Short mmCIF file of C-alpha atoms in Angstrom, two decimals:
data_model
loop_
_atom_site.label_atom_id
_atom_site.label_comp_id
_atom_site.label_asym_id
_atom_site.label_seq_id
_atom_site.Cartn_x
_atom_site.Cartn_y
_atom_site.Cartn_z
CA MET A 1 -26.57 -8.92 -43.74
CA LYS A 2 -23.41 -10.47 -45.22
CA CYS A 3 -21.59 -7.17 -44.69
CA CYS A 4 -22.58 -7.11 -41.02
CA VAL A 5 -21.35 -10.67 -40.53
CA MET A 6 -17.99 -9.86 -42.12
CA LEU A 7 -17.68 -6.72 -39.99
CA ALA A 8 -18.40 -8.73 -36.85
CA VAL A 9 -15.72 -11.28 -37.81
CA LEU A 10 -13.17 -8.52 -38.40
CA LEU A 11 -13.98 -6.87 -35.07
CA PHE A 12 -13.70 -10.20 -33.28
CA GLY A 13 -10.34 -10.83 -34.89
CA LEU A 14 -9.11 -7.38 -33.90
CA MET A 15 -10.25 -7.86 -30.30
CA LEU A 16 -8.62 -11.28 -30.16
CA ASN A 17 -5.35 -9.87 -31.47
CA LEU A 18 -5.39 -7.06 -28.91
CA SER A 19 -6.16 -9.44 -26.08
CA ILE A 20 -3.14 -11.54 -27.00
CA SER A 21 -0.59 -8.86 -27.75
CA GLY A 22 -1.76 -5.82 -25.76
CA PRO A 23 0.58 -4.44 -23.08
CA SER A 24 -1.99 -4.88 -20.31
CA ILE A 25 -1.85 -8.68 -20.55
CA VAL A 26 0.12 -10.41 -17.81
CA GLU A 27 2.13 -13.17 -19.44
CA ALA A 28 3.67 -14.51 -16.23
CA LYS A 29 2.21 -14.61 -12.75
CA LEU A 30 3.85 -14.94 -9.38
CA GLU A 31 4.18 -18.50 -8.14
CA GLU A 32 3.56 -19.50 -4.55
CA LYS A 33 6.72 -20.73 -2.83
CA PHE A 34 5.59 -20.98 0.80
CA HIS A 35 2.35 -20.60 2.72
CA TRP A 36 1.11 -20.92 6.28
CA LYS A 37 -2.22 -21.05 8.07
CA GLN A 38 -0.31 -20.08 11.22
CA LEU A 39 3.43 -19.57 11.54
CA VAL A 40 5.45 -22.45 12.93
CA PHE A 41 8.88 -22.13 14.53
CA ASP A 42 11.88 -24.41 14.88
CA TRP A 43 11.85 -24.71 18.66
CA PRO A 44 14.81 -26.32 20.49
CA SER A 45 12.41 -29.09 21.56
CA ASN A 46 8.74 -29.97 21.76
CA GLU A 47 8.93 -29.34 25.49
CA ALA A 48 10.23 -25.82 24.93
CA GLU A 49 7.37 -25.07 22.53
CA GLN A 50 4.72 -26.42 24.89
CA GLU A 51 6.17 -24.46 27.80
CA ALA A 52 6.11 -21.27 25.71
CA ILE A 53 2.46 -21.87 24.82
CA LYS A 54 1.60 -22.63 28.44
CA THR A 55 3.19 -19.44 29.73
CA GLY A 56 1.81 -17.24 26.92
CA ARG A 57 5.23 -16.46 25.44
CA TYR A 58 4.01 -18.13 22.25
CA VAL A 59 0.48 -17.52 21.00
CA PRO A 60 0.40 -18.98 17.44
CA GLU A 61 -2.44 -16.78 16.11
CA ASN A 62 -0.61 -13.60 17.18
CA ASN A 63 2.41 -14.23 14.93
CA LEU A 64 2.06 -12.37 11.61
CA PRO A 65 4.90 -12.17 9.03
CA LEU A 66 5.51 -8.71 7.59
CA GLY A 67 8.93 -8.24 5.96
CA LEU A 68 11.22 -10.46 3.92
CA GLU A 69 14.69 -10.47 2.38
CA ARG A 70 16.85 -13.08 0.65
CA TRP A 71 20.55 -13.79 1.09
CA ASN A 72 22.04 -16.96 -0.43
CA ASN A 73 19.97 -19.89 0.85
CA LYS A 74 18.29 -17.87 3.61
CA MET A 75 14.91 -16.20 3.26
CA PHE A 76 14.58 -13.81 6.19
CA VAL A 77 11.09 -13.21 7.55
CA THR A 78 10.17 -10.63 10.19
CA VAL A 79 7.37 -11.03 12.74
CA PRO A 80 6.65 -7.75 14.55
CA ARG A 81 5.41 -7.92 18.12
CA TRP A 82 1.98 -6.50 17.34
CA LYS A 83 0.53 -8.63 20.11
CA ALA A 84 1.84 -10.68 23.01
CA GLY A 85 3.08 -14.18 22.27
CA VAL A 86 5.37 -13.58 19.28
CA ALA A 87 7.93 -16.38 19.35
CA ALA A 88 10.75 -14.56 17.51
CA SER A 89 10.79 -11.29 15.55
CA LEU A 90 13.76 -11.92 13.19
CA ASN A 91 13.77 -15.31 11.48
CA TYR A 92 14.85 -17.14 8.37
CA ILE A 93 13.77 -20.08 6.24
CA ASP A 94 16.18 -22.47 4.59
CA LEU A 95 15.41 -22.09 0.87
CA ASN A 96 16.67 -25.61 0.29
CA SER A 97 13.69 -26.88 2.27
CA SER A 98 11.09 -28.75 0.25
CA GLU A 99 8.36 -28.08 2.81
CA LYS A 100 5.48 -25.88 1.75
CA SER A 101 5.02 -24.52 5.28
CA PRO A 102 8.56 -24.60 6.69
CA LYS A 103 9.46 -23.73 10.27
CA LEU A 104 10.97 -20.32 10.96
CA ARG A 105 14.40 -20.31 12.57
CA PRO A 106 15.23 -17.32 14.82
CA TYR A 107 18.22 -15.22 13.71
CA PRO A 108 20.90 -14.99 14.91
CA SER A 109 19.63 -17.23 17.73
CA TRP A 110 16.71 -18.01 19.99
CA GLN A 111 18.41 -16.10 22.79
CA ALA A 112 18.60 -12.94 20.68
CA ASN A 113 14.86 -13.12 19.99
CA THR A 114 13.62 -13.80 23.50
CA LEU A 115 12.16 -11.04 25.63
CA PRO A 116 13.78 -10.96 29.08
CA ILE A 117 11.21 -11.82 31.74
CA GLU A 118 11.82 -8.56 33.56
CA MET A 119 11.08 -6.68 30.32
CA GLN A 120 7.63 -8.13 29.66
CA PRO A 121 5.19 -5.39 28.52
CA SER A 122 3.08 -3.55 31.07
CA GLU A 123 -0.03 -1.54 30.36
CA HIS A 124 0.25 2.19 29.89
CA LYS A 125 -2.59 4.30 28.54
CA THR A 126 -3.28 7.95 28.13
CA SER A 127 -6.35 9.56 29.63
CA GLY A 128 -8.08 9.08 26.29
CA GLY A 129 -7.58 5.33 26.43
CA ARG A 130 -5.08 5.31 23.54
CA LEU A 131 -2.11 3.01 23.96
CA ASP A 132 1.08 4.96 24.38
CA ALA A 133 4.62 3.56 24.37
CA GLU A 134 6.46 4.00 27.67
CA LYS A 135 9.85 5.67 27.37
CA PRO A 136 12.78 3.35 28.05
CA THR A 137 14.73 3.73 31.26
CA GLU A 138 18.51 3.49 31.44
CA ALA A 139 18.08 -0.01 32.83
CA ASP A 140 16.03 -0.99 29.79
CA ILE A 141 18.78 0.13 27.41
CA GLY A 142 21.36 -2.21 28.94
CA LEU A 143 20.62 -5.38 26.99
CA LYS A 144 22.55 -8.45 28.01
CA ASP A 145 23.11 -9.12 24.32
CA ASN A 146 23.31 -6.24 21.82
CA ALA A 147 22.22 -8.68 19.10
CA THR A 148 18.79 -8.88 20.74
CA ILE A 149 15.92 -8.00 18.42
CA ILE A 150 12.79 -6.86 20.24
CA SER A 151 10.52 -6.16 17.26
CA THR A 152 11.32 -5.52 13.60
CA PHE A 153 9.13 -4.82 10.58
CA ARG A 154 11.46 -4.41 7.61
CA ILE A 155 15.04 -5.44 6.94
CA GLN A 156 17.51 -5.18 4.06
CA VAL A 157 20.68 -6.93 2.94
CA ASP A 158 23.25 -4.58 1.43
CA ALA A 159 25.91 -5.02 -1.26
CA CYS A 160 28.46 -5.96 1.41
CA ASP A 161 26.64 -9.04 2.77
CA ARG A 162 25.34 -7.22 5.82
CA LEU A 163 21.82 -7.51 7.20
CA TRP A 164 20.41 -4.17 8.39
CA VAL A 165 17.57 -4.44 10.90
CA LEU A 166 15.41 -1.60 12.21
CA ASP A 167 14.50 -2.71 15.73
CA THR A 168 11.58 -0.62 17.04
CA GLY A 169 12.22 -1.89 20.57
CA LEU A 170 8.45 -1.90 21.07
CA ALA A 171 6.63 -5.02 22.29
CA ASP A 172 2.92 -5.89 22.37
CA ILE A 173 2.09 -2.81 20.30
CA LEU A 174 -1.68 -3.38 20.23
CA GLY A 175 -1.93 -4.60 23.82
CA ASP A 176 0.14 -3.73 26.87
CA ALA A 177 2.57 -1.64 24.83
CA LYS A 178 6.01 -0.98 26.22
CA GLN A 179 9.12 0.59 24.72
CA ILE A 180 11.72 -1.90 25.92
CA THR A 181 14.70 -0.39 24.09
CA PRO A 182 15.18 2.70 21.90
CA ASN A 183 14.59 2.46 18.16
CA SER A 184 17.87 1.01 16.90
CA ILE A 185 19.70 0.08 13.73
CA VAL A 186 21.20 -3.38 14.18
CA ILE A 187 23.71 -4.67 11.62
CA PHE A 188 24.86 -8.28 11.17
CA ASP A 189 27.71 -9.82 9.18
CA LEU A 190 25.89 -12.56 7.28
CA LYS A 191 29.03 -14.46 6.37
CA GLN A 192 29.89 -14.96 10.02
CA ASP A 193 26.41 -14.57 11.58
CA LYS A 194 27.84 -12.01 13.97
CA LEU A 195 26.71 -8.62 15.19
CA ILE A 196 28.65 -5.71 13.67
CA ARG A 197 26.98 -2.79 15.37
CA ARG A 198 23.94 -1.61 17.28
CA PHE A 199 23.12 2.09 16.94
CA ALA A 200 20.35 3.65 19.04
CA ILE A 201 18.56 6.49 17.27
CA PRO A 202 18.88 9.54 19.57
CA LYS A 203 15.73 10.53 21.44
CA ASP A 204 15.86 14.08 20.09
CA GLN A 205 15.42 12.67 16.56
CA THR A 206 12.07 11.08 17.42
CA LYS A 207 8.65 12.69 17.96
CA GLU A 208 5.55 11.85 19.97
CA ASP A 209 3.97 9.98 17.05
CA THR A 210 7.18 8.46 15.66
CA PHE A 211 6.84 4.99 14.16
CA PHE A 212 9.79 3.46 12.33
CA ALA A 213 8.84 0.41 10.28
CA ASN A 214 11.28 0.37 7.36
CA ILE A 215 14.96 0.70 6.56
CA ILE A 216 16.61 1.27 3.17
CA VAL A 217 20.34 0.86 2.63
CA ASP A 218 22.42 2.84 0.14
CA SER A 219 25.77 1.07 -0.33
CA GLU A 220 28.31 -0.08 -2.91
CA ARG A 221 30.55 -3.13 -2.55
CA ALA A 222 33.63 -1.04 -3.33
CA GLU A 223 32.77 1.41 -0.52
CA CYS A 224 31.27 -0.68 2.28
CA ASN A 225 32.37 1.76 4.98
CA ASN A 226 30.58 4.64 3.25
CA ALA A 227 27.10 3.11 3.46
CA TYR A 228 24.03 5.08 4.47
CA ALA A 229 20.66 3.96 5.80
CA TYR A 230 17.38 5.84 5.42
CA VAL A 231 14.69 5.20 8.03
CA PRO A 232 11.26 6.66 7.20
CA ASP A 233 9.09 7.83 10.08
CA LEU A 234 5.57 7.09 8.89
CA GLY A 235 3.95 8.39 12.08
CA ALA A 236 5.71 11.74 12.48
CA TYR A 237 6.53 12.37 8.80
CA GLY A 238 10.30 12.49 8.64
CA VAL A 239 13.34 10.45 7.57
CA ILE A 240 16.34 9.50 9.69
CA VAL A 241 19.63 9.47 7.73
CA TYR A 242 22.36 7.28 9.24
CA SER A 243 26.03 7.24 8.20
CA PHE A 244 27.84 3.95 8.82
CA ARG A 245 31.24 5.62 8.53
CA ASP A 246 30.43 8.36 11.04
CA ASN A 247 28.13 6.19 13.17
CA ARG A 248 25.70 9.05 13.62
CA SER A 249 22.29 10.09 12.38
CA TYR A 250 20.13 13.16 11.83
CA ARG A 251 16.48 13.86 11.05
CA VAL A 252 15.15 15.30 7.79
CA LYS A 253 11.70 16.83 7.38
CA HIS A 254 9.74 17.77 4.26
CA ASN A 255 6.13 18.31 3.21
CA PHE A 256 6.39 15.41 0.76
CA PHE A 257 6.77 13.00 3.71
CA HIS A 258 3.17 13.61 4.80
CA PHE A 259 0.12 11.52 3.88
CA ASP A 260 -2.51 12.61 1.34
CA PRO A 261 -5.84 13.24 3.11
CA LEU A 262 -7.70 12.22 -0.06
CA ASN A 263 -6.06 8.80 -0.15
CA GLY A 264 -6.30 7.51 3.40
CA ASP A 265 -9.27 5.19 2.80
CA PHE A 266 -8.49 1.49 2.30
CA ASN A 267 -10.55 -1.58 1.41
CA VAL A 268 -8.60 -4.81 1.67
CA GLY A 269 -9.97 -8.34 1.94
CA GLY A 270 -13.42 -7.10 2.91
CA VAL A 271 -12.03 -4.79 5.61
CA ASN A 272 -12.54 -1.02 5.37
CA PHE A 273 -10.18 1.19 7.38
CA GLN A 274 -8.53 4.60 7.32
CA TRP A 275 -4.81 5.25 7.82
CA THR A 276 -2.74 8.42 8.03
CA ASP A 277 0.62 6.75 7.41
CA GLY A 278 3.20 9.05 5.89
CA VAL A 279 6.51 8.25 4.18
CA PHE A 280 7.03 4.48 4.17
CA GLY A 281 8.06 3.00 0.82
CA MET A 282 11.56 3.96 -0.36
CA ALA A 283 13.91 2.72 -3.06
CA VAL A 284 17.49 3.54 -4.03
CA GLY A 285 17.55 4.23 -7.76
CA PRO A 286 20.30 3.67 -10.36
CA MET A 287 23.71 5.32 -10.36
CA ASN A 288 23.62 8.53 -12.37
CA PRO A 289 26.51 9.75 -14.58
CA ASP A 290 27.58 12.14 -11.80
CA HIS A 291 27.75 9.18 -9.36
CA THR A 292 24.65 10.24 -7.45
CA LYS A 293 21.50 8.17 -6.98
CA ASP A 294 17.90 9.25 -6.78
CA ILE A 295 16.08 8.06 -3.68
CA TYR A 296 12.44 7.39 -4.55
CA PHE A 297 9.82 7.54 -1.82
CA HIS A 298 6.10 7.75 -1.10
CA ALA A 299 3.68 7.88 1.81
CA LEU A 300 1.55 4.79 2.40
CA ALA A 301 -1.67 6.84 2.49
CA SER A 302 -0.95 8.41 -0.89
CA THR A 303 -0.74 7.59 -4.59
CA LYS A 304 2.05 10.06 -5.38
CA GLU A 305 5.75 9.32 -5.91
CA PHE A 306 8.66 11.66 -5.11
CA LYS A 307 12.45 11.59 -5.28
CA VAL A 308 15.53 13.33 -3.93
CA SER A 309 19.22 12.91 -4.68
CA ASN A 310 21.22 10.86 -2.17
CA ARG A 311 23.82 13.63 -2.35
CA VAL A 312 21.21 15.96 -0.87
CA LEU A 313 20.15 13.52 1.87
CA GLN A 314 23.78 12.86 2.83
CA ASN A 315 24.62 16.56 3.22
CA GLU A 316 23.38 17.23 6.75
CA SER A 317 23.99 20.96 6.86
CA HIS A 318 22.15 21.46 3.56
CA VAL A 319 19.25 18.99 3.82
CA THR A 320 18.29 20.22 7.29
CA SER A 321 18.09 23.84 6.06
CA PRO A 322 15.19 25.58 4.23
CA ASP A 323 17.40 25.80 1.13
CA ALA A 324 16.88 22.07 0.47
CA TYR A 325 13.11 22.27 0.01
CA TYR A 326 13.18 22.45 -3.80
CA ASP A 327 15.73 19.65 -4.10
CA PHE A 328 12.84 17.24 -3.47
CA LYS A 329 10.97 16.49 -6.70
CA TYR A 330 7.48 15.26 -7.58
CA VAL A 331 7.71 12.24 -9.89
CA GLY A 332 4.08 11.37 -10.65
CA ASP A 333 0.88 9.66 -9.56
CA ARG A 334 -0.03 5.96 -9.57
CA GLY A 335 -3.72 6.73 -10.01
CA MET A 336 -6.85 5.78 -8.11
CA ASN A 337 -6.35 3.13 -5.38
CA GLY A 338 -2.60 3.21 -6.01
CA GLN A 339 -1.53 3.10 -2.35
CA SER A 340 1.66 1.12 -1.83
CA THR A 341 3.46 -0.36 1.17
CA ALA A 342 6.84 -1.12 -0.42
CA GLU A 343 8.98 -0.53 -3.50
CA ILE A 344 12.34 -1.82 -4.71
CA TYR A 345 14.58 -0.89 -7.66
CA ASP A 346 15.88 -3.71 -9.85
CA LYS A 347 19.25 -2.89 -11.43
CA GLU A 348 18.94 -5.61 -14.09
CA THR A 349 15.74 -4.30 -15.70
CA GLY A 350 15.79 -0.65 -14.61
CA VAL A 351 12.36 -1.20 -13.08
CA ILE A 352 10.88 -0.27 -9.72
CA PHE A 353 8.56 -3.01 -8.47
CA TYR A 354 5.96 -2.00 -5.90
CA THR A 355 2.89 -3.25 -4.06
CA GLN A 356 -0.70 -2.12 -4.65
CA VAL A 357 -2.57 -2.96 -1.44
CA ASN A 358 -6.01 -1.67 -2.48
CA LYS A 359 -5.80 -3.74 -5.67
CA ASP A 360 -4.36 -6.99 -4.24
CA ALA A 361 -1.61 -6.48 -6.78
CA ILE A 362 2.04 -6.01 -7.67
CA ALA A 363 2.95 -3.37 -10.25
CA CYS A 364 6.04 -1.90 -11.93
CA TRP A 365 7.45 1.24 -13.49
CA ASN A 366 10.52 1.72 -15.68
CA VAL A 367 12.53 4.68 -14.37
CA LYS A 368 13.32 5.78 -17.94
CA ARG A 369 9.66 6.51 -18.63
CA PRO A 370 7.30 9.25 -17.39
CA TYR A 371 5.41 8.39 -14.19
CA ASN A 372 1.66 8.16 -14.80
CA SER A 373 -1.15 5.60 -14.85
CA GLU A 374 -0.43 4.67 -18.48
CA THR A 375 3.22 3.77 -17.82
CA GLN A 376 2.49 1.65 -14.75
CA GLY A 377 2.55 -2.08 -15.49
CA LEU A 378 0.33 -4.56 -13.66
CA ILE A 379 2.33 -7.73 -12.95
CA ASP A 380 -0.17 -9.74 -10.96
CA SER A 381 -3.47 -9.17 -9.18
CA ASP A 382 -5.17 -11.87 -7.15
CA SER A 383 -7.85 -11.44 -4.49
CA HIS A 384 -6.92 -14.83 -3.07
CA THR A 385 -3.12 -14.98 -2.91
CA LEU A 386 -2.26 -11.27 -2.82
CA VAL A 387 -4.52 -9.92 -0.08
CA PHE A 388 -2.37 -7.14 1.38
CA PRO A 389 1.00 -7.60 -0.32
CA ASN A 390 3.09 -6.16 2.51
CA ASP A 391 6.70 -6.40 1.35
CA LEU A 392 8.71 -7.29 -1.74
CA LYS A 393 12.36 -7.62 -2.69
CA VAL A 394 14.43 -8.46 -5.78
CA ASP A 395 17.41 -10.73 -5.14
CA THR A 396 20.76 -10.91 -6.94
CA GLU A 397 19.40 -13.58 -9.30
CA GLY A 398 16.60 -11.33 -10.54
CA ILE A 399 13.86 -13.12 -8.61
CA VAL A 400 11.05 -10.95 -7.26
CA TRP A 401 9.85 -12.09 -3.83
CA VAL A 402 6.51 -10.97 -2.39
CA LEU A 403 5.00 -11.49 1.06
CA SER A 404 1.22 -11.17 1.50
CA ASP A 405 -0.31 -11.47 4.97
CA LYS A 406 -3.94 -10.25 5.25
CA MET A 407 -2.74 -7.76 7.88
CA PRO A 408 -5.96 -5.65 8.01
CA THR A 409 -7.94 -8.75 8.94
CA TYR A 410 -5.33 -9.57 11.60
CA LEU A 411 -5.49 -6.03 13.02
CA TYR A 412 -9.22 -5.32 12.88
CA LYS A 413 -11.02 -8.69 12.72
CA GLU A 414 -9.79 -12.25 13.14
CA LEU A 415 -7.93 -14.57 10.79
CA ASP A 416 -9.34 -18.00 10.06
CA PRO A 417 -6.84 -20.54 11.46
CA ALA A 418 -8.15 -23.17 9.03
CA ALA A 419 -7.34 -21.03 5.96
CA VAL A 420 -4.01 -20.13 4.39
CA ASN A 421 -3.29 -16.62 5.68
CA TYR A 422 0.34 -15.93 4.82
CA ARG A 423 2.17 -16.46 1.55
CA ILE A 424 5.57 -15.90 -0.03
CA LEU A 425 5.42 -15.73 -3.83
CA MET A 426 8.15 -15.46 -6.43
CA GLY A 427 8.73 -14.73 -10.11
CA LYS A 428 11.56 -13.89 -12.53
CA ASN A 429 11.90 -10.15 -13.10
CA ARG A 430 12.07 -10.21 -16.92
CA ASP A 431 9.24 -12.71 -17.21
CA LEU A 432 7.03 -10.62 -14.96
CA ILE A 433 7.45 -7.37 -16.91
CA LYS A 434 7.10 -8.99 -20.31
CA GLY A 435 4.20 -7.45 -22.21
CA THR A 436 3.83 -4.55 -19.75
CA PRO A 437 4.77 -0.86 -20.15
CA CYS A 438 7.82 -1.63 -17.97
CA GLU A 439 9.46 -3.67 -20.72
CA MET A 440 11.78 -1.60 -22.91
#
């Protein structure tokens, strides 16, 4: 009996030691910085807000945040025009604000985020009843202000203090959908808050099911004019490559851009749904000795990760030929329920941080290690604060920012206006990976 008691004590001590020092333990969790029950905006006046509500130009419950990015004291937040009544699609929060639910300020201005009255969406459906985006007319393309943002999902600040915005040009996506302007890359000088360029993606580079919802920038401060942007097409399974220097783009296709039919089932926040979203998450990896970078990517409806050299993507004649097929490489698998909306490479730690939407979680992987379920580190998982982590970024100070927004509930059910629905969380990169397989 005494022997059994001693054995039990030893086993308990071993289990206690493992629970304290094991790599699976999360030693630091993300902290909530901001939250909202419904988004609030910094209107020019109370009268302007009330008039917008009265006319239907502002319907509070229809405004859902999706993307984020930090630059200096600005935290940019995007609000796609999923439904009618979105106040402004491109906004920012003053990070010096002490408010827990601060008002969003349209960027670069209210005017640039206001739909012209003559461009309000009109209904257009196919014979099957499916909403279909109307093609823009030449009159639609002629915006009074090229800085106008119709609807954006994801944005990115580059090494040269420029904000790159992918404007889908599509308003009231789930309702009376209308393609007001072509899909466009819009670039702002953040130091002067001025438009640098608006580039419309050519029509022959889009497909019937095209849906652009992300933009990734590949740039170096010493070569600002040689920047490239990669725009994944999650609906038609391709990637648009844009050269800032040449001010032109081309389309790349590959089998790895498609979704995985075995991983299109999602369960998030009590909502079950099926998606066929292809390539979506992308990240620019570290500089290699030969001055190339690997571009990591994955489909949303998939658990697999791939990569391709930026030298391949930036060589139009090669990447658009059959010869380029084997230049795209399989990296590994995140494992069951490892679907991810976004990923970002952190130069300081050599880690790629990414979302795990089916797990209400944020995870990580060190690019120097093999890519499998054992080398993936779980940073934080919370069925309350991380329901559908939609976007994440790492800023120049090493702070990881995460936006969660309960989007499946917004799309397929109804959000509770009395509950906190949207959150922005933060954590220090090195603290978050401590004790995980990502720490080396």
